[in-house]
Amino acid sequence: DGGITQSPKYLFRKEGQNVTLSCEQNLNHDAMYWYRQDPGQGLRLIYYSQIVNDFQKGDIAEGYSVSREKKESFPLTVTSAQKNPTAFYLCASSGGISGGSSYNEQFFGPGTRLTVL
Amino acid sequence: DQQVKQNSPSLSVQEGRISILNCDYTNSMFDYFLWYKKYPAEGPTFLISISSIKDKNEDGRFTVFLNKSAKHLSLHIVPSQPGDSAVYFCAVRHGSSNTGKLIFGQGTTLQVKP
């Protein structure tokens, strides 16, 4: 079954610690995205990557970092510099630059709820 | 400055009736519009979309209408079912973008009462 997996579902960390959220897809999509969802604010783009070894900042990249060493994987690190890291984090992918029917639609993973204590 | 707005945070309808969810946008360069449905603690799932060259797209109980002159998008669900209760997000893509980036509205929580 093709899809996007995010792990873990729930994550707790102490303030001041870096934490890395996993995102893996087997849809053969070129593009991958990270969003955070806060109550009443919809989905805000953190980082995105159109192709391996390349990524761009989204609207709220401060305090976050990413890597894209493999097409299937796009991990997000929430650093201690992120002032309000407690949120629901969503990873998505789309056909990206290869085009095709999945170019316009983004497919989402189940999300990770991060709570910083 | 929000480029995509869903002005109604919530909507409640009776089962079997029509649900109408609305979305307004500011930029006439947006060329592709999508609706996503999201249950609590889950990722959004794609529902239906429309290109700017059309004004209507239908898929079963779901119809999306696009009014480009008013920069307004709406989703109609007929008939509404209790399982439709969820948060609905509209999303838009900029026509000059080759990144696939989407801009999302804040979401509208739909409650369908049995």
Short mmCIF file of C-alpha atoms in Angstrom, two decimals:
data_model
loop_
_atom_site.label_atom_id
_atom_site.label_comp_id
_atom_site.label_asym_id
_atom_site.label_seq_id
_atom_site.Cartn_x
_atom_site.Cartn_y
_atom_site.Cartn_z
CA ASP A 1 0.00 0.00 0.00
CA GLY A 2 1.40 3.38 -0.99
CA GLY A 3 1.29 6.18 1.49
CA ILE A 4 3.03 8.50 3.89
CA THR A 5 4.08 7.46 7.36
CA GLN A 6 4.99 9.72 10.24
CA SER A 7 6.43 8.55 13.48
CA PRO A 8 5.88 8.70 16.31
CA LYS A 9 2.19 9.61 16.68
CA TYR A 10 2.83 11.38 19.99
CA LEU A 11 6.12 12.86 21.16
CA PHE A 12 7.06 14.51 24.41
CA ARG A 13 10.25 16.47 24.92
CA LYS A 14 11.73 18.70 27.57
CA GLU A 15 12.21 22.37 26.80
CA GLY A 16 15.61 23.11 25.27
CA GLN A 17 15.99 19.72 23.58
CA ASN A 18 16.11 19.21 19.84
CA VAL A 19 13.73 16.61 18.45
CA THR A 20 13.47 15.01 15.00
CA LEU A 21 10.17 14.00 13.42
CA SER A 22 10.20 11.28 10.81
CA CYS A 23 8.38 11.34 7.46
CA GLU A 24 8.62 8.58 4.86
CA GLN A 25 6.69 8.13 1.60
CA ASN A 26 6.56 5.30 -0.92
CA LEU A 27 4.48 7.14 -3.50
CA ASN A 28 7.53 7.97 -5.63
CA HIS A 29 6.70 11.65 -5.20
CA ASP A 30 9.36 14.26 -5.86
CA ALA A 31 8.03 16.99 -3.58
CA MET A 32 7.61 16.83 0.19
CA TYR A 33 6.33 19.38 2.68
CA TRP A 34 6.15 20.03 6.41
CA TYR A 35 3.29 21.94 8.03
CA ARG A 36 2.26 22.71 11.54
CA GLN A 37 -1.32 23.05 12.64
CA ASP A 38 -2.36 25.23 15.54
CA PRO A 39 -5.96 25.77 16.66
CA GLY A 40 -7.74 28.29 14.46
CA GLN A 41 -4.73 28.87 12.20
CA GLY A 42 -5.04 26.21 9.56
CA LEU A 43 -1.90 24.68 8.10
CA ARG A 44 1.25 26.74 7.92
CA LEU A 45 4.18 25.71 5.73
CA ILE A 46 7.49 25.18 7.51
CA TYR A 47 9.78 23.75 4.81
CA TYR A 48 9.39 22.08 1.46
CA SER A 49 11.57 20.12 -0.91
CA GLN A 50 11.03 19.66 -4.63
CA ILE A 51 13.87 17.25 -5.21
CA VAL A 52 16.54 15.29 -3.37
CA ASN A 53 19.28 17.40 -1.78
CA ASP A 54 17.27 20.58 -2.18
CA PHE A 55 14.81 22.30 0.15
CA GLN A 56 13.32 25.74 0.69
CA LYS A 57 12.01 27.68 3.66
CA GLY A 58 8.29 28.06 4.01
CA ASP A 59 6.41 30.75 5.89
CA ILE A 60 7.49 29.79 9.41
CA ALA A 61 10.93 28.15 9.07
CA GLU A 62 12.60 29.80 12.07
CA GLY A 63 13.63 27.26 14.68
CA TYR A 64 13.31 24.31 12.31
CA SER A 65 15.70 22.40 10.04
CA VAL A 66 15.26 19.67 7.44
CA SER A 67 17.25 17.37 5.22
CA ARG A 68 16.40 15.52 1.99
CA GLU A 69 19.08 12.91 1.42
CA LYS A 70 16.67 10.37 -0.03
CA LYS A 71 13.58 10.78 -2.19
CA GLU A 72 11.50 8.80 0.29
CA SER A 73 12.48 10.65 3.45
CA PHE A 74 12.13 14.24 4.70
CA PRO A 75 12.86 14.47 8.45
CA LEU A 76 12.10 17.66 10.38
CA THR A 77 14.15 18.77 13.37
CA VAL A 78 12.51 21.07 15.87
CA THR A 79 15.36 22.92 17.54
CA SER A 80 15.55 24.63 20.89
CA ALA A 81 15.37 27.95 19.00
CA GLN A 82 11.72 27.34 18.13
CA LYS A 83 9.86 29.47 20.66
CA ASN A 84 6.54 27.63 20.64
CA PRO A 85 7.13 24.09 19.41
CA THR A 86 4.06 22.40 20.88
CA ALA A 87 1.82 21.69 17.88
CA PHE A 88 0.49 19.06 15.49
CA TYR A 89 3.00 18.47 12.68
CA LEU A 90 1.95 17.22 9.27
CA CYS A 91 4.07 15.91 6.44
CA ALA A 92 2.81 15.81 2.86
CA SER A 93 4.03 14.86 -0.59
CA SER A 94 3.03 15.54 -4.17
CA GLY A 95 4.14 14.61 -7.65
CA GLY A 96 6.25 17.74 -7.78
CA ILE A 97 8.36 18.58 -10.79
CA SER A 98 7.70 15.21 -12.43
CA GLY A 99 4.14 16.36 -12.93
CA GLY A 100 1.45 13.82 -13.56
CA SER A 101 -1.95 13.56 -11.96
CA SER A 102 -0.54 13.91 -8.46
CA TYR A 103 1.19 17.22 -9.16
CA ASN A 104 -1.53 19.46 -7.79
CA GLU A 105 -2.73 17.37 -4.90
CA GLN A 106 -0.78 16.93 -1.73
CA PHE A 107 -1.16 13.69 0.19
CA PHE A 108 -0.76 13.88 3.94
CA GLY A 109 0.60 11.61 6.61
CA PRO A 110 -1.25 10.95 9.88
CA GLY A 111 0.66 13.64 11.78
CA THR A 112 2.79 13.82 14.92
CA ARG A 113 1.61 15.61 18.07
CA LEU A 114 4.63 17.20 19.72
CA THR A 115 4.34 18.40 23.28
CA VAL A 116 7.20 20.26 24.89
CA LEU A 117 7.11 20.13 28.67
CA ASP B 1 -2.11 39.22 5.57
CA GLN B 2 -4.22 36.15 4.92
CA GLN B 3 -4.53 35.32 1.24
CA VAL B 4 -7.09 32.58 1.83
CA LYS B 5 -9.90 33.03 4.31
CA GLN B 6 -12.60 30.77 5.63
CA ASN B 7 -14.69 33.25 7.56
CA SER B 8 -16.95 30.74 9.26
CA PRO B 9 -15.08 28.80 11.96
CA SER B 10 -17.99 26.40 12.35
CA LEU B 11 -21.18 25.22 10.69
CA SER B 12 -23.95 22.97 11.96
CA VAL B 13 -26.50 21.29 9.68
CA GLN B 14 -29.12 18.58 9.96
CA GLU B 15 -28.53 15.20 8.38
CA GLY B 16 -29.91 15.07 4.83
CA ARG B 17 -29.71 18.83 4.31
CA ILE B 18 -27.16 20.76 2.29
CA SER B 19 -23.86 21.93 3.79
CA ILE B 20 -22.23 24.94 2.17
CA LEU B 21 -18.68 25.80 3.11
CA ASN B 22 -17.13 29.02 1.84
CA CYS B 23 -13.66 30.25 1.06
CA ASP B 24 -12.45 33.66 -0.16
CA TYR B 25 -9.09 34.47 -1.68
CA THR B 26 -7.32 37.66 -2.59
CA ASN B 27 -5.03 36.90 -5.51
CA SER B 28 -6.40 36.49 -9.05
CA MET B 29 -3.22 34.59 -9.98
CA PHE B 30 -4.33 31.52 -8.01
CA ASP B 31 -5.18 28.90 -10.60
CA TYR B 32 -5.99 25.69 -8.75
CA PHE B 33 -8.28 25.19 -5.80
CA LEU B 34 -8.70 22.22 -3.50
CA TRP B 35 -10.79 21.10 -0.55
CA TYR B 36 -9.46 18.81 2.17
CA LYS B 37 -11.28 17.08 4.98
CA LYS B 38 -9.64 16.46 8.34
CA TYR B 39 -10.65 14.40 11.34
CA PRO B 40 -9.10 15.14 14.76
CA ALA B 41 -5.55 13.82 15.24
CA GLU B 42 -5.37 12.68 11.60
CA GLY B 43 -3.85 14.09 8.43
CA PRO B 44 -6.10 15.91 5.92
CA THR B 45 -7.47 13.87 3.05
CA PHE B 46 -8.05 15.30 -0.40
CA LEU B 47 -11.72 15.73 -1.26
CA ILE B 48 -12.23 17.58 -4.52
CA SER B 49 -10.51 20.22 -6.64
CA ILE B 50 -11.18 22.66 -9.46
CA SER B 51 -9.03 24.43 -12.01
CA SER B 52 -9.49 28.15 -12.69
CA ILE B 53 -10.69 27.37 -16.21
CA LYS B 54 -13.85 25.80 -14.78
CA ASP B 55 -16.61 27.12 -12.55
CA LYS B 56 -17.98 23.84 -11.25
CA ASN B 57 -16.76 20.36 -10.48
CA GLU B 58 -18.89 17.55 -9.12
CA ASP B 59 -17.98 14.26 -7.46
CA GLY B 60 -20.86 12.34 -5.96
CA ARG B 61 -22.29 14.30 -3.04
CA PHE B 62 -19.58 16.94 -3.29
CA THR B 63 -19.63 19.91 -5.65
CA VAL B 64 -17.13 22.75 -5.75
CA PHE B 65 -18.08 26.10 -7.26
CA LEU B 66 -15.60 28.76 -8.31
CA ASN B 67 -16.56 32.39 -8.81
CA LYS B 68 -13.42 34.03 -10.16
CA SER B 69 -14.84 37.54 -10.36
CA ALA B 70 -15.75 37.41 -6.67
CA LYS B 71 -12.63 35.40 -5.79
CA HIS B 72 -14.88 32.97 -3.98
CA LEU B 73 -14.88 29.21 -3.67
CA SER B 74 -17.57 27.05 -2.13
CA LEU B 75 -18.08 23.39 -1.33
CA HIS B 76 -21.58 21.92 -1.35
CA ILE B 77 -22.31 18.61 0.32
CA VAL B 78 -25.70 17.11 -0.52
CA PRO B 79 -27.09 15.27 1.32
CA SER B 80 -25.04 15.79 4.45
CA GLN B 81 -24.27 12.75 6.56
CA PRO B 82 -23.03 12.47 10.17
CA GLY B 83 -19.76 11.00 8.86
CA ASP B 84 -19.13 14.30 7.08
CA SER B 85 -18.54 15.94 10.47
CA ALA B 86 -14.93 17.13 10.28
CA VAL B 87 -12.79 20.20 9.67
CA TYR B 88 -12.73 21.33 6.04
CA PHE B 89 -9.81 23.29 4.61
CA CYS B 90 -9.73 25.08 1.29
CA ALA B 91 -6.33 25.41 -0.36
CA VAL B 92 -5.07 27.33 -3.38
CA ARG B 93 -2.07 27.22 -5.68
CA HIS B 94 -0.44 30.20 -7.34
CA GLY B 95 -0.44 29.97 -11.12
CA SER B 96 3.18 31.00 -11.52
CA SER B 97 4.40 28.56 -8.92
CA ASN B 98 6.19 25.43 -10.11
CA THR B 99 6.71 24.22 -6.58
CA GLY B 100 3.33 22.68 -5.89
CA LYS B 101 3.06 24.88 -2.80
CA LEU B 102 -0.44 25.33 -1.45
CA ILE B 103 -1.86 28.05 0.77
CA PHE B 104 -4.49 26.84 3.23
CA GLY B 105 -7.41 28.58 4.84
CA GLN B 106 -8.00 28.39 8.59
CA GLY B 107 -10.61 25.66 8.31
CA THR B 108 -14.33 25.33 9.02
CA THR B 109 -15.61 22.74 11.47
CA LEU B 110 -18.73 21.06 10.10
CA GLN B 111 -21.11 19.25 12.43
CA VAL B 112 -23.86 17.17 10.86
CA LYS B 113 -26.55 16.30 13.38
CA PRO B 114 -28.48 13.02 13.04
#
